[in-house]
Amino acid sequence: MLARRRSRSGGWRRALLLVLTAVRMAAAADPVPTSTPALNASGAGASSARDMRALLADIARRSAEENVYTGDAQIGTLRALVEDPRSTASPVLHWRRLRTLAAQELRVGETDAAVRHLEEAAALVPKLGRAVPQADVDAAQFELAVAYLRWGESRNCVARHTSESCIVPIRASGVHTDQEGSRRGIAQLEAILARQPDHLVARWLLNIASMTVGAYPDGVPEAWRIPPAAFSGGEPFPRFTDVAAQAGVNTRDLGGGAAVEDYDGDGVLDLVVSSSDPKSGLRYFAGRGDGTFRERSDEAGFTGLLGGGNVVQADYDGDGDVDLLVLRGAWLGRSGRHPKSLLRNDGKGTFTDVTFAAGLGEVHYPSQTAAFADYDGDGDLDLYVGNEGEENFRFPSQLFRNDGDGTFTDVAAAAGVAGGLMVKGVAWLDYDGDGRPDLYVSNYNEPNRLYRNRGDGTFTDVAAPAGVALPLASHTVVTGDFDDDGWTDLYVGATTPLHRPQAHGTRIDPLSPLADYVADRLGRPTSGETGKLYRNLGNGRFADVTRAWGVDRVLLSGGIGVGDVDNDGFLDLYVGTAWNGYEGLLPNVLYVNRGGRRFADATAAAGLGHLQKDAGIVLADLDGDGDQDIFDNTGGMLGGDAFGDVLFANPGGAGHWLELQLVDRRGGRSPIGARIRVSVVEDGRRRDVHRVVGTGSSFGANPLRQWVGLGKASRAETVEITWPDGRTQTLRDVDGDRRLMVVEGGDRPSD
């Protein structure tokens, strides 16, 4: 099915979307016609009636037919085909139909039925003779192995979840209680490896499955054993603990966005999460101040606000409270022309959908990423939305200029930033230090863009001369001053590439990005793309320091969090993984910044090697104990890949800190883009810690209040703030371990 090479993302991606699961359809499977109506791009129908909830409800209803990740409309037809006497009379036809049905059942989470039908297909193999290629028979066995492993996950990691579930290396309470699924999967994987000893994905899964039954490493045959060092780095670090259940935020759903802020104005951080499932609603968790949360989604006005692949935040109307933008339709192509939602906060954590009144609902394009900044310097926040164009459907991205009256006007074409590529991440940053925010756009399967702000309302793409056009399989964008030299750097995650075939039928082949991932873990040569770490040289160019900093690894990343988890003043990275199929059991990675010179892998010691798919990741002090915790919106996009969100509590114990909330009481300007320089004396040496006000990552929104680690210094010599309008303000002799509100022009900060 997927053997024919396609050079552009659109055609190949549409083929991939028909496959999606670990148990993909066989090459000769019966085609099942589907109806895939899409919203009119002009926003006709429900859009013109300005009824967002009715529009979203209609999308949810149609998702059974048109959503290739969650739709279940085909299953009834497939079951009828399997039961057709003409099917059962032909072993080959019946075998193919059983595999096709099982793939769809597994995709939507009917795991028991999928296992049963794959076992029935396996029993037919002796009757197939030479009518079916051996490669397809091998693929079917791999499908069964993955289905067994998923069966085991459902019975243990989901149904019997513990704080150590799905964390590599799997140990203690993370070991499965019900081991039937894993042990059946192990038997199938060993049989595959006996015939195909170089099947790297089967080898990887064998080692993971052996961990789940307490048999790793000694219980894995030496020829197929993966050394423990390949699963994570050896950097020492205090161990985090998943406390999501105790905190009340372990929502089980598909992956989506996450945003943390004090939305209700009580001084305590709250949490908003979304789900890519078009039938799931937006959720609001109000912080109590003790590390626990109370869900108040209905009170927040979220009833009927369904779906959302990502959430970003900003005070777009300058009234002093933080509003929300929900993005929808990602990865769905033409069927993803779903509306975005602009939610205006009344200051008490109650939101009103003002999308259409604000001028953001005239057209609907699939999107997963957006960012706010005052690009034209007029004092209010503008909005860039990166849309997902593809071959033959060049949905342009949008630059919405804030008109200052609660409405926006799309000026992307005139500004030169409309594009039409498949955008997966966007970030504003003043890379050249001229005081104007520039725009970085991460394009999937196309070169990335760095749009330099010319100051006259237009932009020029300088990505190639600046040296930041890669990776091609780009995804999440993270900004931060990783070496603390005063210039904002970039980390651009890489995910599954689509410029080459990854599977023939269902067989994971040597070109698979998953095989690249495993080869990279084993130290073998690989052509897989790594994320890119770009150091800003301060002269309009960036240096690729990916290898020098130790982050030249194939990770297939999803959400990425940025923050200072050890309070040493240097920004760290938590990279989530997000291969879509069930075989994608890949641990997240914690990169700890060592002195602004390199990153070290502290995943194993920190207990952060979570195996489930990751979407929005947020770093914030959610329990108020003086260190940044990690919230991870977990779960894939497949209907059966829901998982409980995790909240990793930071054990702390090292480093002083400041938390700075910047407020402009005079002009109502947002602090987004304000620059902070904190000077400390540590071990007799003076050094500066730099921050820029923003949410940090394009997939997971940190609070706009900025977290600054002070290391061993118990106070800051100076805190210098350069506000977005260019005015500067300096505070002196600021004691550490405090949360401060800094008012522009004020004499002293307040706690």
Short mmCIF file of N, CA, C and O in Angstrom, two decimals, residues 70-134:
data_model
loop_
_atom_site.label_atom_id
_atom_site.label_comp_id
_atom_site.label_asym_id
_atom_site.label_seq_id
_atom_site.Cartn_x
_atom_site.Cartn_y
_atom_site.Cartn_z
N THR A 70 -10.15 8.50 15.07
CA THR A 70 -11.14 8.09 16.07
C THR A 70 -12.41 7.50 15.46
O THR A 70 -13.21 6.92 16.19
N GLY A 71 -12.62 7.65 14.17
CA GLY A 71 -13.87 7.21 13.56
C GLY A 71 -14.03 5.70 13.58
O GLY A 71 -13.09 4.95 13.31
N ASP A 72 -15.26 5.25 13.88
CA ASP A 72 -15.53 3.81 13.97
C ASP A 72 -16.61 3.35 12.99
O ASP A 72 -17.11 2.23 13.09
N ALA A 73 -16.96 4.21 12.03
CA ALA A 73 -18.09 3.88 11.16
C ALA A 73 -17.82 2.67 10.28
O ALA A 73 -18.76 2.00 9.85
N GLN A 74 -16.56 2.39 9.97
CA GLN A 74 -16.24 1.28 9.08
C GLN A 74 -16.39 -0.09 9.73
O GLN A 74 -16.52 -1.10 9.04
N ILE A 75 -16.35 -0.12 11.05
CA ILE A 75 -16.22 -1.42 11.72
C ILE A 75 -17.42 -2.32 11.47
O ILE A 75 -17.26 -3.54 11.24
N GLY A 76 -18.62 -1.78 11.48
CA GLY A 76 -19.80 -2.61 11.23
C GLY A 76 -19.74 -3.26 9.86
O GLY A 76 -20.05 -4.45 9.69
N THR A 77 -19.34 -2.49 8.84
CA THR A 77 -19.23 -3.02 7.49
C THR A 77 -18.16 -4.11 7.42
O THR A 77 -18.36 -5.16 6.79
N LEU A 78 -17.04 -3.88 8.08
CA LEU A 78 -15.96 -4.86 8.07
C LEU A 78 -16.37 -6.16 8.75
O LEU A 78 -16.02 -7.26 8.30
N ARG A 79 -17.12 -6.05 9.83
CA ARG A 79 -17.57 -7.26 10.52
C ARG A 79 -18.52 -8.05 9.63
O ARG A 79 -18.49 -9.30 9.61
N ALA A 80 -19.36 -7.34 8.89
CA ALA A 80 -20.26 -8.05 7.97
C ALA A 80 -19.47 -8.77 6.89
O ALA A 80 -19.82 -9.89 6.49
N LEU A 81 -18.41 -8.14 6.40
CA LEU A 81 -17.56 -8.79 5.38
C LEU A 81 -16.89 -10.04 5.94
O LEU A 81 -16.78 -11.07 5.25
N VAL A 82 -16.41 -9.96 7.19
CA VAL A 82 -15.76 -11.11 7.81
C VAL A 82 -16.72 -12.27 7.96
O VAL A 82 -16.35 -13.45 7.80
N GLU A 83 -17.98 -11.96 8.26
CA GLU A 83 -18.97 -13.01 8.49
C GLU A 83 -19.61 -13.51 7.19
O GLU A 83 -20.36 -14.48 7.20
N ASP A 84 -19.33 -12.86 6.08
CA ASP A 84 -19.88 -13.25 4.79
C ASP A 84 -19.39 -14.66 4.44
O ASP A 84 -18.19 -14.95 4.49
N PRO A 85 -20.29 -15.57 4.07
CA PRO A 85 -19.88 -16.94 3.73
C PRO A 85 -18.83 -16.99 2.63
O PRO A 85 -17.99 -17.90 2.60
N ARG A 86 -18.86 -16.02 1.70
CA ARG A 86 -17.85 -16.01 0.64
C ARG A 86 -16.46 -15.75 1.21
O ARG A 86 -15.45 -16.18 0.64
N SER A 87 -16.41 -15.06 2.34
CA SER A 87 -15.13 -14.80 2.99
C SER A 87 -14.63 -16.05 3.70
O SER A 87 -13.48 -16.47 3.51
N THR A 88 -15.49 -16.65 4.50
CA THR A 88 -15.05 -17.82 5.27
C THR A 88 -14.72 -19.00 4.36
O THR A 88 -13.96 -19.89 4.74
N ALA A 89 -15.26 -19.01 3.14
CA ALA A 89 -14.97 -20.11 2.22
C ALA A 89 -13.59 -19.98 1.59
O ALA A 89 -13.05 -20.97 1.07
N SER A 90 -13.01 -18.79 1.65
CA SER A 90 -11.69 -18.57 1.07
C SER A 90 -10.70 -18.21 2.17
O SER A 90 -10.78 -17.12 2.72
N PRO A 91 -9.75 -19.11 2.50
CA PRO A 91 -8.80 -18.79 3.59
C PRO A 91 -8.03 -17.50 3.35
O PRO A 91 -7.83 -16.72 4.28
N VAL A 92 -7.63 -17.24 2.10
CA VAL A 92 -6.85 -16.04 1.83
C VAL A 92 -7.70 -14.79 2.03
O VAL A 92 -7.28 -13.84 2.69
N LEU A 93 -8.90 -14.78 1.45
CA LEU A 93 -9.78 -13.62 1.60
C LEU A 93 -10.16 -13.41 3.06
O LEU A 93 -10.16 -12.27 3.56
N HIS A 94 -10.46 -14.49 3.75
CA HIS A 94 -10.86 -14.38 5.15
C HIS A 94 -9.70 -13.85 6.00
O HIS A 94 -9.89 -13.01 6.88
N TRP A 95 -8.50 -14.34 5.72
CA TRP A 95 -7.31 -13.88 6.45
C TRP A 95 -7.11 -12.39 6.28
O TRP A 95 -6.86 -11.67 7.25
N ARG A 96 -7.25 -11.92 5.04
CA ARG A 96 -7.07 -10.50 4.79
C ARG A 96 -8.14 -9.66 5.47
O ARG A 96 -7.86 -8.61 6.05
N ARG A 97 -9.37 -10.12 5.39
CA ARG A 97 -10.46 -9.35 6.00
C ARG A 97 -10.35 -9.33 7.53
O ARG A 97 -10.66 -8.32 8.17
N LEU A 98 -9.92 -10.42 8.10
CA LEU A 98 -9.73 -10.45 9.55
C LEU A 98 -8.68 -9.44 9.99
O LEU A 98 -8.84 -8.72 10.99
N ARG A 99 -7.60 -9.35 9.23
CA ARG A 99 -6.54 -8.38 9.57
C ARG A 99 -7.04 -6.95 9.45
O ARG A 99 -6.76 -6.10 10.29
N THR A 100 -7.79 -6.70 8.39
CA THR A 100 -8.32 -5.35 8.18
C THR A 100 -9.27 -4.97 9.31
O THR A 100 -9.20 -3.86 9.85
N LEU A 101 -10.16 -5.87 9.67
CA LEU A 101 -11.09 -5.61 10.77
C LEU A 101 -10.33 -5.40 12.07
O LEU A 101 -10.62 -4.45 12.82
N ALA A 102 -9.36 -6.25 12.35
CA ALA A 102 -8.61 -6.13 13.61
C ALA A 102 -7.88 -4.79 13.68
O ALA A 102 -7.79 -4.18 14.75
N ALA A 103 -7.35 -4.34 12.54
CA ALA A 103 -6.65 -3.05 12.53
C ALA A 103 -7.58 -1.93 12.96
O ALA A 103 -7.21 -1.06 13.75
N GLN A 104 -8.79 -1.96 12.44
CA GLN A 104 -9.75 -0.91 12.78
C GLN A 104 -10.22 -1.03 14.23
O GLN A 104 -10.39 -0.02 14.93
N GLU A 105 -10.42 -2.25 14.69
CA GLU A 105 -10.84 -2.45 16.08
C GLU A 105 -9.75 -1.97 17.04
O GLU A 105 -10.04 -1.30 18.04
N LEU A 106 -8.51 -2.31 16.73
CA LEU A 106 -7.42 -1.89 17.60
C LEU A 106 -7.29 -0.37 17.60
O LEU A 106 -7.05 0.25 18.63
N ARG A 107 -7.48 0.24 16.43
CA ARG A 107 -7.36 1.70 16.31
C ARG A 107 -8.33 2.42 17.24
O ARG A 107 -7.98 3.44 17.84
N VAL A 108 -9.55 1.92 17.38
CA VAL A 108 -10.54 2.62 18.20
C VAL A 108 -10.60 2.09 19.62
O VAL A 108 -11.46 2.52 20.41
N GLY A 109 -9.72 1.14 19.97
CA GLY A 109 -9.66 0.68 21.35
C GLY A 109 -10.43 -0.57 21.67
O GLY A 109 -10.55 -0.93 22.85
N GLU A 110 -10.95 -1.27 20.67
CA GLU A 110 -11.62 -2.55 20.92
C GLU A 110 -10.56 -3.65 20.89
O GLU A 110 -10.52 -4.51 20.00
N THR A 111 -9.71 -3.63 21.91
CA THR A 111 -8.51 -4.46 21.90
C THR A 111 -8.83 -5.95 22.00
O THR A 111 -8.21 -6.77 21.31
N ASP A 112 -9.77 -6.32 22.84
CA ASP A 112 -10.11 -7.74 22.98
C ASP A 112 -10.57 -8.32 21.65
O ASP A 112 -10.15 -9.42 21.26
N ALA A 113 -11.43 -7.59 20.96
CA ALA A 113 -11.93 -8.07 19.67
C ALA A 113 -10.80 -8.14 18.65
O ALA A 113 -10.72 -9.09 17.86
N ALA A 114 -9.91 -7.16 18.66
CA ALA A 114 -8.79 -7.16 17.72
C ALA A 114 -7.89 -8.36 17.94
O ALA A 114 -7.47 -9.03 16.98
N VAL A 115 -7.58 -8.67 19.19
CA VAL A 115 -6.75 -9.83 19.49
C VAL A 115 -7.42 -11.11 19.03
O VAL A 115 -6.79 -11.99 18.41
N ARG A 116 -8.70 -11.21 19.29
CA ARG A 116 -9.43 -12.42 18.88
C ARG A 116 -9.38 -12.62 17.36
O ARG A 116 -9.15 -13.73 16.87
N HIS A 117 -9.57 -11.54 16.62
CA HIS A 117 -9.59 -11.67 15.16
C HIS A 117 -8.19 -11.90 14.58
O HIS A 117 -8.03 -12.62 13.59
N LEU A 118 -7.17 -11.34 15.21
CA LEU A 118 -5.80 -11.61 14.76
C LEU A 118 -5.39 -13.05 15.07
O LEU A 118 -4.65 -13.68 14.29
N GLU A 119 -5.84 -13.56 16.20
CA GLU A 119 -5.56 -14.98 16.51
C GLU A 119 -6.26 -15.89 15.50
O GLU A 119 -5.69 -16.91 15.07
N GLU A 120 -7.47 -15.52 15.12
CA GLU A 120 -8.19 -16.30 14.12
C GLU A 120 -7.45 -16.26 12.78
O GLU A 120 -7.35 -17.27 12.07
N ALA A 121 -6.91 -15.09 12.44
CA ALA A 121 -6.13 -14.97 11.21
C ALA A 121 -4.86 -15.82 11.28
O ALA A 121 -4.48 -16.48 10.30
N ALA A 122 -4.20 -15.82 12.44
CA ALA A 122 -2.98 -16.61 12.60
C ALA A 122 -3.25 -18.10 12.41
O ALA A 122 -2.42 -18.84 11.86
N ALA A 123 -4.41 -18.55 12.84
CA ALA A 123 -4.76 -19.97 12.69
C ALA A 123 -4.95 -20.37 11.23
O ALA A 123 -4.88 -21.56 10.89
N LEU A 124 -5.19 -19.39 10.37
CA LEU A 124 -5.40 -19.68 8.95
C LEU A 124 -4.10 -19.77 8.15
O LEU A 124 -4.11 -20.20 7.00
N VAL A 125 -2.99 -19.35 8.74
CA VAL A 125 -1.72 -19.26 8.00
C VAL A 125 -1.33 -20.59 7.34
O VAL A 125 -0.91 -20.60 6.17
N PRO A 126 -1.47 -21.76 8.01
CA PRO A 126 -1.09 -23.02 7.33
C PRO A 126 -1.90 -23.29 6.07
O PRO A 126 -1.46 -24.06 5.20
N LYS A 127 -3.06 -22.66 5.92
CA LYS A 127 -3.92 -22.90 4.76
C LYS A 127 -3.65 -21.92 3.62
O LYS A 127 -4.26 -22.04 2.55
N LEU A 128 -2.77 -20.96 3.82
CA LEU A 128 -2.56 -19.92 2.81
C LEU A 128 -1.68 -20.36 1.68
O LEU A 128 -1.78 -19.84 0.56
N GLY A 129 -0.76 -21.28 1.96
CA GLY A 129 0.16 -21.74 0.94
C GLY A 129 1.00 -20.60 0.39
O GLY A 129 1.46 -19.73 1.13
N ARG A 130 1.17 -20.60 -0.95
CA ARG A 130 1.98 -19.56 -1.58
C ARG A 130 1.14 -18.41 -2.10
O ARG A 130 1.65 -17.53 -2.80
N ALA A 131 -0.14 -18.40 -1.76
CA ALA A 131 -1.02 -17.35 -2.25
C ALA A 131 -0.74 -16.00 -1.60
O ALA A 131 -1.15 -14.96 -2.11
N VAL A 132 -0.04 -16.03 -0.48
CA VAL A 132 0.27 -14.80 0.26
C VAL A 132 1.78 -14.71 0.42
O VAL A 132 2.42 -15.68 0.85
N PRO A 133 2.38 -13.59 0.09
CA PRO A 133 3.83 -13.44 0.26
C PRO A 133 4.24 -13.63 1.72
O PRO A 133 3.51 -13.25 2.64
N GLN A 134 5.43 -14.18 1.92
CA GLN A 134 5.92 -14.40 3.28
C GLN A 134 6.03 -13.09 4.05
O GLN A 134 5.82 -13.05 5.27
#
